[in-house]
Tab-separated table of C-alpha atoms and ligand atoms in Angstrom:
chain	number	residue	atom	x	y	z
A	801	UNK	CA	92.917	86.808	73.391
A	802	UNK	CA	91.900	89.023	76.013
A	803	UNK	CA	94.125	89.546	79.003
A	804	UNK	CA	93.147	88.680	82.066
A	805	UNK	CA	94.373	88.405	85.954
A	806	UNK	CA	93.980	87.710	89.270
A	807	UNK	CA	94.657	89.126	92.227
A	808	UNK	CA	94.201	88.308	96.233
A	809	UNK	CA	94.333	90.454	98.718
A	810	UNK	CA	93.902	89.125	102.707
A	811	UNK	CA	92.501	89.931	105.610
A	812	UNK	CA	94.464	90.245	108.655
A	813	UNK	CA	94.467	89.661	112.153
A	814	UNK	CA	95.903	92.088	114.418
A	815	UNK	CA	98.153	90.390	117.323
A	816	UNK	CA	97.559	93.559	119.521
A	817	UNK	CA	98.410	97.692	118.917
A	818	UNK	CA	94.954	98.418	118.397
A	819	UNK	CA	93.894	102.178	117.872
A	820	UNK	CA	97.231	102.722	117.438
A	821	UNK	CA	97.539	103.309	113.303
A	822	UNK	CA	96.224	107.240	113.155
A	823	UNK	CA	98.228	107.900	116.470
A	824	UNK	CA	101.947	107.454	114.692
A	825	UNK	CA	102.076	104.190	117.068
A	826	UNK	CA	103.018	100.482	116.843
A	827	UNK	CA	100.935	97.330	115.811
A	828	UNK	CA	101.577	93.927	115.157
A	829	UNK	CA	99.339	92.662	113.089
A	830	UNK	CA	99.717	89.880	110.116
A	831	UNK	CA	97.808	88.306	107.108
A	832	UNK	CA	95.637	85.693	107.343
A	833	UNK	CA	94.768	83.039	104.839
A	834	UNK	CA	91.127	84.489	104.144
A	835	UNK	CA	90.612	86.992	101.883
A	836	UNK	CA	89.019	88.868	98.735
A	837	UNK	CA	89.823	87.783	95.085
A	838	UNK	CA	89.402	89.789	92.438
A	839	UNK	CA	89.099	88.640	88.897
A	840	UNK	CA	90.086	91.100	85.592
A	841	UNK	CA	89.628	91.001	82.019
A	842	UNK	CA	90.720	93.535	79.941
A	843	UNK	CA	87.705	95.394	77.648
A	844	UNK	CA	88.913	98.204	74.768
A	845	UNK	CA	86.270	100.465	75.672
A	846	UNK	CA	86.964	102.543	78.696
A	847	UNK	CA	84.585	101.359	80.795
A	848	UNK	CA	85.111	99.372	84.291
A	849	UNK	CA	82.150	96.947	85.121
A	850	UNK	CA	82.091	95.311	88.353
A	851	UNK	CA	80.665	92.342	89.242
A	852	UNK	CA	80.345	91.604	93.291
A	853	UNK	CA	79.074	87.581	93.522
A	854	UNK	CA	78.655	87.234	97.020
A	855	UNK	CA	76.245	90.913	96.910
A	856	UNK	CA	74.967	89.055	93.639
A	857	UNK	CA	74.953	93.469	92.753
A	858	UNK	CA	77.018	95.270	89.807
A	859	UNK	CA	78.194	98.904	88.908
A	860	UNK	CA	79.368	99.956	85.891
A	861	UNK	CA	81.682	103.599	85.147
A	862	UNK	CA	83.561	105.278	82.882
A	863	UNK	CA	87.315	105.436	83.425
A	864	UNK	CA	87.415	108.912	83.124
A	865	UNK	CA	83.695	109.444	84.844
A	866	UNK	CA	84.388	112.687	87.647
A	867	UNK	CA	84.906	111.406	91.233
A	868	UNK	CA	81.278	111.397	92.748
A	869	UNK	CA	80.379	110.340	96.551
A	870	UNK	CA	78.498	106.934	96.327
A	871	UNK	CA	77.055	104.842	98.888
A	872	UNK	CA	78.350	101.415	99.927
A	873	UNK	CA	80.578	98.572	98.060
A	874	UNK	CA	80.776	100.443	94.890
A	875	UNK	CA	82.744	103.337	96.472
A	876	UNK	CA	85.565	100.672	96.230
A	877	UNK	CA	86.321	99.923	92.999
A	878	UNK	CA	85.793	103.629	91.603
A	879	UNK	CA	87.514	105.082	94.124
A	880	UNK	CA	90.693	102.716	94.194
A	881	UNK	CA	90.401	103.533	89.743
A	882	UNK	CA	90.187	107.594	90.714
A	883	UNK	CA	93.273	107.369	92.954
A	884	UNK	CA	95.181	105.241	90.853
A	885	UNK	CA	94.688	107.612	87.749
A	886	UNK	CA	95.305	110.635	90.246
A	887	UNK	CA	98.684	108.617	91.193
A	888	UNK	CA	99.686	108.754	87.473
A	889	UNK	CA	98.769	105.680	86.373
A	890	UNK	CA	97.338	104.606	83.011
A	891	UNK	CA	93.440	102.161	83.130
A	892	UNK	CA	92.532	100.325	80.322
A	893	UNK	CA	89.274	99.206	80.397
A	894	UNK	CA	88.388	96.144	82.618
A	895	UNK	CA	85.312	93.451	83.552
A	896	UNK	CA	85.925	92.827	87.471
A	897	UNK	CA	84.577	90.351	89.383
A	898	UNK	CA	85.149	90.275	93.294
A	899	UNK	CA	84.374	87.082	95.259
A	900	UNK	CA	85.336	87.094	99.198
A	901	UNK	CA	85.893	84.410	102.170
A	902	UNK	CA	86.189	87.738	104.586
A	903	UNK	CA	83.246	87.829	106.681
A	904	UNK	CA	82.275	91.610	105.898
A	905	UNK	CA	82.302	93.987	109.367
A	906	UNK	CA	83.913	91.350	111.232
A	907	UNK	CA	86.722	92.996	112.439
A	908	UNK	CA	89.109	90.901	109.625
A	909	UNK	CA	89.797	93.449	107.543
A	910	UNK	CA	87.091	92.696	104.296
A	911	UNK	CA	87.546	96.169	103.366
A	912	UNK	CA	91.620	96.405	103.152
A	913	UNK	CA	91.127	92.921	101.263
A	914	UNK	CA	88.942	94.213	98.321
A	915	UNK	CA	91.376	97.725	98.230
A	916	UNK	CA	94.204	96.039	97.504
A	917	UNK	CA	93.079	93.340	95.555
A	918	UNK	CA	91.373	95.950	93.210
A	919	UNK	CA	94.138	97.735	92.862
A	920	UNK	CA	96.754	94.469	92.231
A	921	UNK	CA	94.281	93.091	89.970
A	922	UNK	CA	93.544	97.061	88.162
A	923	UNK	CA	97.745	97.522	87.651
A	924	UNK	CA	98.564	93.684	86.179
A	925	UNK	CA	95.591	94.375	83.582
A	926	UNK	CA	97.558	97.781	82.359
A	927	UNK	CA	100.817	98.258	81.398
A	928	UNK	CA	101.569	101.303	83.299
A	929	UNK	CA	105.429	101.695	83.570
A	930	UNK	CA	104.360	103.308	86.973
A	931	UNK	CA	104.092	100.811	89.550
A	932	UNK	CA	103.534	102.258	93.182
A	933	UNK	CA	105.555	100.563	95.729
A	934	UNK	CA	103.890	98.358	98.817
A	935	UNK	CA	103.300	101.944	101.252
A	936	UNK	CA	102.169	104.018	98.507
A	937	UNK	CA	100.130	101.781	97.464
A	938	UNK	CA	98.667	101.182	101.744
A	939	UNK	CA	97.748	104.847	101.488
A	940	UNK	CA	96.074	105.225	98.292
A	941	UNK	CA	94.136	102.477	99.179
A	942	UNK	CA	93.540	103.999	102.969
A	943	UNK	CA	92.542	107.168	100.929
A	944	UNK	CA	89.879	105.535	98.962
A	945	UNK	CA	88.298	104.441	102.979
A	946	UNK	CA	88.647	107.802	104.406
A	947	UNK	CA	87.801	109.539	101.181
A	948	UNK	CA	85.427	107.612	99.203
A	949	UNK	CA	83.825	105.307	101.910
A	950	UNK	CA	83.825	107.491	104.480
A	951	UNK	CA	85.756	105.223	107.396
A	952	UNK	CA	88.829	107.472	109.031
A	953	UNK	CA	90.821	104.393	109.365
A	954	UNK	CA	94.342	104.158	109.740
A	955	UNK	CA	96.991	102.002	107.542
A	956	UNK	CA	97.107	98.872	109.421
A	957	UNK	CA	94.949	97.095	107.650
A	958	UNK	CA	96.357	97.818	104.210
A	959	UNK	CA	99.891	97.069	105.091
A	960	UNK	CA	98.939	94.325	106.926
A	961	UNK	CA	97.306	92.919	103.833
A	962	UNK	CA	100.258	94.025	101.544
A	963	UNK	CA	103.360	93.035	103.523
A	964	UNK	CA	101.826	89.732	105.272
A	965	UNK	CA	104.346	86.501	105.015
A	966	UNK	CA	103.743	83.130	106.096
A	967	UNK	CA	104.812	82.342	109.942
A	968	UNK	CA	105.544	86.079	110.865
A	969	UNK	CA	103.463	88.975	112.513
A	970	UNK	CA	104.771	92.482	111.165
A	971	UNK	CA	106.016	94.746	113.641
A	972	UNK	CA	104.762	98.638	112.070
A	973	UNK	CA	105.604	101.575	113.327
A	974	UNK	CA	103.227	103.810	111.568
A	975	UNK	CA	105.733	107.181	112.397
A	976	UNK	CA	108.310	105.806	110.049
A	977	UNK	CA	106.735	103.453	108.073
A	978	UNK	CA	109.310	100.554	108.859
A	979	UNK	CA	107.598	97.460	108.739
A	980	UNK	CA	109.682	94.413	110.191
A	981	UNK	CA	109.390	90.736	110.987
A	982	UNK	CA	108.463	88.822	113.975
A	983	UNK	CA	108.627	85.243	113.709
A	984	UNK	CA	105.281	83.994	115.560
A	985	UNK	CA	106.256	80.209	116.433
A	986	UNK	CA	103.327	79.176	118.741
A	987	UNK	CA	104.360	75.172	119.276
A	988	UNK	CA	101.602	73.744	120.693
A	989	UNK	CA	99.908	76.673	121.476
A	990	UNK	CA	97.232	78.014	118.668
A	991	UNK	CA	95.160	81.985	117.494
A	992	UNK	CA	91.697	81.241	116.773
A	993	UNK	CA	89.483	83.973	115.934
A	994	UNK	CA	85.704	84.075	117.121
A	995	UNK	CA	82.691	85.911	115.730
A	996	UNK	CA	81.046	88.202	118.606
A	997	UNK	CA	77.932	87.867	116.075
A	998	UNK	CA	77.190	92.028	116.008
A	999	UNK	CA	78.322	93.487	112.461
A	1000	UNK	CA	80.163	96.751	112.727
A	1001	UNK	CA	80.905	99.179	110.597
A	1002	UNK	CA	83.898	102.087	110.579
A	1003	UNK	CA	81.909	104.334	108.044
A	1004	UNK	CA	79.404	105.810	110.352
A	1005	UNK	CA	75.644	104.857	109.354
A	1006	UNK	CA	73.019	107.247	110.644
A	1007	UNK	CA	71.998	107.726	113.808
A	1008	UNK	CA	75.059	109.730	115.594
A	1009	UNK	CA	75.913	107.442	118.525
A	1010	UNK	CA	79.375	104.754	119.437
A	1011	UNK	CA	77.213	102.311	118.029
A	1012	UNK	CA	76.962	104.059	114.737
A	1013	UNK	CA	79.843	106.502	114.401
A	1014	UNK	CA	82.295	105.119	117.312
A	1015	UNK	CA	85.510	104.721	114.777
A	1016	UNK	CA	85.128	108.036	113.575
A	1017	UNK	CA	84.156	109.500	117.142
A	1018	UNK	CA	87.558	107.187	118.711
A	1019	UNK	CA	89.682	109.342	116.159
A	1020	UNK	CA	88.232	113.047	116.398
A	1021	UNK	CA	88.625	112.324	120.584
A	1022	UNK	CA	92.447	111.379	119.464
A	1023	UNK	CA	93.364	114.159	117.631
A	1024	UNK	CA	91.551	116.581	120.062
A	1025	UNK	CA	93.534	115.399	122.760
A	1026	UNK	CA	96.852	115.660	120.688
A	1027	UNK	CA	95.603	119.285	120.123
A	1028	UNK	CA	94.986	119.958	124.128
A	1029	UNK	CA	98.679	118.101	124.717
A	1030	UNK	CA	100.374	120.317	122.233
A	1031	UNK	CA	102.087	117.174	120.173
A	1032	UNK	CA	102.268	116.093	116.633
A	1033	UNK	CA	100.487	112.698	117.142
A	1034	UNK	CA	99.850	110.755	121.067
A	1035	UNK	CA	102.572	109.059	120.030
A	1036	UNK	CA	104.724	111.827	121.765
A	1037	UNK	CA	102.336	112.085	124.734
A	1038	UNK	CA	103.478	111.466	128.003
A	1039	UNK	CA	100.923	109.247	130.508
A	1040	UNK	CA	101.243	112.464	132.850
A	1041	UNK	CA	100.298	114.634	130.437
A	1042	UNK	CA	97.249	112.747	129.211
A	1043	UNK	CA	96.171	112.655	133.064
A	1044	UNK	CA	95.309	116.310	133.232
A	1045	UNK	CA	92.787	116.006	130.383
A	1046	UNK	CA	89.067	116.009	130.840
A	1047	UNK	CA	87.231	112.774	130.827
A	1048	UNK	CA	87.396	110.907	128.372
A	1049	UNK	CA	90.370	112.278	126.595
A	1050	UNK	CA	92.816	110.924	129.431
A	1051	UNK	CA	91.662	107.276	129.199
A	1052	UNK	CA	92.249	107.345	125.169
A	1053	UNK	CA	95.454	108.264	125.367
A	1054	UNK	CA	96.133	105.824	128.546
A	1055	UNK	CA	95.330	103.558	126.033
A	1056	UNK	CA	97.320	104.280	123.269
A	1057	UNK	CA	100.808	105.021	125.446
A	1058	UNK	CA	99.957	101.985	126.977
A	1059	UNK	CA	99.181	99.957	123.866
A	1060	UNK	CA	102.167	100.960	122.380
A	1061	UNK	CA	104.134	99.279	125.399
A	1062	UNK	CA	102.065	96.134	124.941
A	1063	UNK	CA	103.263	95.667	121.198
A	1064	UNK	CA	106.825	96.134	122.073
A	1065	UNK	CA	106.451	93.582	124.980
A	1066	UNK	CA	104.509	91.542	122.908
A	1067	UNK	CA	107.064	91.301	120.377
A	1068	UNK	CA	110.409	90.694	123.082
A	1069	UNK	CA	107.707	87.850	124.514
A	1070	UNK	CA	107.251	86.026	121.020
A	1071	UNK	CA	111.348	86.483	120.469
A	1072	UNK	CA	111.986	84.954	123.818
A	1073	UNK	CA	109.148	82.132	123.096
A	1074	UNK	CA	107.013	83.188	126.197
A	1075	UNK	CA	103.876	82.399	125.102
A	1076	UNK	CA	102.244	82.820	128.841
A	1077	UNK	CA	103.182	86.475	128.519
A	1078	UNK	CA	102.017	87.187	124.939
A	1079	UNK	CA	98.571	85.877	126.501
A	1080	UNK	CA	98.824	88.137	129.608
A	1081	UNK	CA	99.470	91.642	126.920
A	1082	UNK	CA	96.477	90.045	125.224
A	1083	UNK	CA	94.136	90.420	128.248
A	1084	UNK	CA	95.474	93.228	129.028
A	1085	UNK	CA	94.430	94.852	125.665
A	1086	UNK	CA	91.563	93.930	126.138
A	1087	UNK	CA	91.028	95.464	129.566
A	1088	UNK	CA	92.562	98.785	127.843
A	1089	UNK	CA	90.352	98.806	124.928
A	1090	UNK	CA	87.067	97.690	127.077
A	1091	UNK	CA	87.585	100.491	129.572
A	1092	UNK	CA	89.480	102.938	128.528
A	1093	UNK	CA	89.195	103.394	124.766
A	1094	UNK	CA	85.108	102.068	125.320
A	1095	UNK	CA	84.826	99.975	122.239
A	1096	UNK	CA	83.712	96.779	123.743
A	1097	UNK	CA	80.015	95.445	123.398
A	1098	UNK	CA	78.356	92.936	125.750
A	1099	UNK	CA	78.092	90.154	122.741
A	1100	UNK	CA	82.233	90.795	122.356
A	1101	UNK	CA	82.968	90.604	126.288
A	1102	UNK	CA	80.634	87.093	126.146
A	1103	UNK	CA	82.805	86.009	123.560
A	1104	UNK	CA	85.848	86.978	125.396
A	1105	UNK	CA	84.473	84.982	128.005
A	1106	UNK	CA	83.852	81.484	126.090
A	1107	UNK	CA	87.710	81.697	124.531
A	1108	UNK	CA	88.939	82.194	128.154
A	1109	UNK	CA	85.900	79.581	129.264
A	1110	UNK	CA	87.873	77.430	126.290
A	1111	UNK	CA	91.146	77.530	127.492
A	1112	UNK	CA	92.174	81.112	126.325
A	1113	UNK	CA	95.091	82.388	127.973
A	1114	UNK	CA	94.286	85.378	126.587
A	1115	UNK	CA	91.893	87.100	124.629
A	1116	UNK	CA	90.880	90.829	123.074
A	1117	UNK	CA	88.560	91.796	120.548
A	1118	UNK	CA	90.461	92.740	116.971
A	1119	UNK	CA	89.774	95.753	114.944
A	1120	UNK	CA	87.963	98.649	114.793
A	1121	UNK	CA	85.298	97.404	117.944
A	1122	UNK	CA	82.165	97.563	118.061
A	1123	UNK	CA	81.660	94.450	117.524
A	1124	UNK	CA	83.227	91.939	114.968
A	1125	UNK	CA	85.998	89.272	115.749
A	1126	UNK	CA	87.425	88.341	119.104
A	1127	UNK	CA	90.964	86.674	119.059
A	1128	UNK	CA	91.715	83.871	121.825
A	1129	UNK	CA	95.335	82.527	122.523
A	1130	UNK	CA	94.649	79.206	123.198
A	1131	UNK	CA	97.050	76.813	125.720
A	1132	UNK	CA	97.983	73.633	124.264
A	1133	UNK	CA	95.454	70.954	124.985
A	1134	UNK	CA	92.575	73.440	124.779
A	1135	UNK	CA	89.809	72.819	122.441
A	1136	UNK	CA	88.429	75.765	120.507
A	1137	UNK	CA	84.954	76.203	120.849
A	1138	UNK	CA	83.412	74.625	117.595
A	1139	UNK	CA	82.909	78.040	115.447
A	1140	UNK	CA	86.672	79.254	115.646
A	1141	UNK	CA	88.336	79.451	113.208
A	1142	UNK	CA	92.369	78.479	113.597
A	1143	UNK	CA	94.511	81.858	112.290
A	1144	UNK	CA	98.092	81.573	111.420
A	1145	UNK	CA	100.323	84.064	109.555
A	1146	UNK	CA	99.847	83.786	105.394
A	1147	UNK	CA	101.630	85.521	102.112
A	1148	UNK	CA	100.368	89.191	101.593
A	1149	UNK	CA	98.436	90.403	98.358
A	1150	UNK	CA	99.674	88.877	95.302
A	1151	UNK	CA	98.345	88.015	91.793
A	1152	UNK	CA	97.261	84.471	91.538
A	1153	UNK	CA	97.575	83.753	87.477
A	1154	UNK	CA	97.898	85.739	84.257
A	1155	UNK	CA	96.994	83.386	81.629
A	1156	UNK	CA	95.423	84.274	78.509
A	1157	UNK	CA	91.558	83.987	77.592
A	1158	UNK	CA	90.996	83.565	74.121
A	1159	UNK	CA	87.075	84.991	73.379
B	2122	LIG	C1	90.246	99.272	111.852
B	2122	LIG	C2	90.974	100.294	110.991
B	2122	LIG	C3	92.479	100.293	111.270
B	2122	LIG	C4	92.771	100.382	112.764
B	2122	LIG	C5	91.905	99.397	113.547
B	2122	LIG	C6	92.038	99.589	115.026
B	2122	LIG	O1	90.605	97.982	111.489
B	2122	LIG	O2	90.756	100.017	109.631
B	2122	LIG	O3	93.096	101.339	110.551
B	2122	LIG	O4	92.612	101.689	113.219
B	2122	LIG	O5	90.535	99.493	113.221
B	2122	LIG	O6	93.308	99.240	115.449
């Protein structure tokens, strides 16, 4: 019998408090019901093969191999198996096959979905006596992006995926860590997410440019302008402050002290069941991340424009930017343009099954 498991990790959508992960701010953000799925069976060498269907490509490394730089998809699983050693736990060896409904660079998260269903999937196959808890295990996996893939993203994403429960949005502060519940009851109101078409990516790809780098480029201006301010993280800069900085370093940080506004309102609006105002913060996200924080492309503003053409009450593109998804709020009655796709809040990571496989 050889053991094997499997584990599910989701994507997320991010209500709004965007750019505000590396910045020590607020997000609300919460799982969604697509996702990557990783499959494990236990092999007594101590090897770790990996299968990815939907790339139809493999990898193959030794447990114990040293931590090199690779390219692409295969950063993921031997990254996520270096950091999980480094954290103290034990590997045995394991066949892994990853299969994904996560559109990849589509603003949904694919990349947080495959971390942490790797690593689920990697721990249930052991029998380490160390299990990380749900944030250690957001920033190993948040190490194994900045580290290994080479994205400087923050730990939305990975909590997002981890912590997600049906019907709520999760209210993070990423200075503390506390992640609480906000019960998202939309009525007759509905989230659908649409595809702007352009692919993005937060690991920068040659070339230099927003286009190619902008994640990466969104951060350095971020912690630059923390530098100039004199603060720990913009999440203790003051919208005065950020005024007397040279273009563009004010407008970033406009954005994040205002961002970090919009969650809280957002979160008192969804409380007090005022869904009209949750779709005004939306817009005005959007505004804030389209001209301030400049991460808005002309295929995500036309998208903007056919969920608001749709009946949107509000709508902002999710993620990184560049590109990718664009959420819509849509009024009851509306009718979703034909390729949304209806998002509501779902469980976080979890393993699906453990049962035996003889063979
Ligand atoms: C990407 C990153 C997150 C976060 C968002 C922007 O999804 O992975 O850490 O920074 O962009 O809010």
């Amino acid at each position: 019998m050889r053991k094997r498991v499997t584990a599910f990790g989701p994507g997320r959508v991010n209500l709004i408090g965007e750019h505000t992960d590396y910045n020590d701010g607020l997000a609300l953000p919460f799982a969604i019901s697509d996702g990557v799925t990783v499959g494990a069976v236990r092999r007594e060498d101590h090897r770790i093969s990996v299968t990815a269907t939907d790339l139809d490509a493999e990898d193959c490394f030794a447990i114990d191999s040293e931590p090199e730089a690779i390219q692409g998809w295969r950063g993921f699983a031997r990254g996520i198996a270096a950091e999980l050693r480094r954290a103290g736990v034990e590997l045995p060896g394991a066949e892994l096959e990853i299969t994904g409904t996560v559109p990849r660079g589509s603003g949904l998260s694919s990349s947080a979905a495959l971390e942490v269903a790797l690593c689920l999937a990697m721990l249930a196959l052991g029998e380490a006596d160390r299990r990380p808890d749900r944030i250690e295990l957001a920033k190993l996996c948040s190490r194994v992006e900045n580290e290994w893939v080479g994205a400087h993203t923050g730990l939305l994403d990975q909590l997002a995926s981890l912590c997600g429960e049906p019907g709520v949005a999760l209210l993070i502060d990423f200075q503390s860590l506390q992640v609480s519940e906000v019960k998202l009851e939309l009525g007759d109101y509905s989230l659908v997410t649409l595809d702007s078409g352009q692919r993005h990516a937060n690991a920068p790809r040659s070339g230099g440019s927003d286009a190619t780098d902008g994640y990466n480029r969104r951060r350095e201006e971020c912690a630059r302008a923390a530098e100039l301010l004199g603060v720990a993280s913009l999440r203790d800069a003051t919208a005065d402050a950020a005024r007397r900085l040279p273009a563009p370093l004010g407008a970033r940080v406009g954005h994040v002290i205002s961002e970090n506004i919009r969650v809280q309102d957002t979160a008192a609006a969804l409380s007090a069941g005022d869904l009209p105002r949750v779709g005004e913060l939306l817009n005005a996200s959007h505004a804030s991340l389209r001209d301030d924080y400049e991460i808005s492309t002309p295929a995500v503003e036309a998208t903007v424009q056919r969920l608001l053409d749709a009946g949107a009450i509000g709508a902002r593109i999710v993620g990184g930017g560049f590109g990718g998804h664009v959420l819509g709020l849509l009024a009851p009655g509306a009718r979703a343009p034909e390729d949304a796709i209806e998002v509501r809040p779902g469980p976080g990571a979890s393993l699906i099954d453990d049962a035996p496989q003889s063979g």
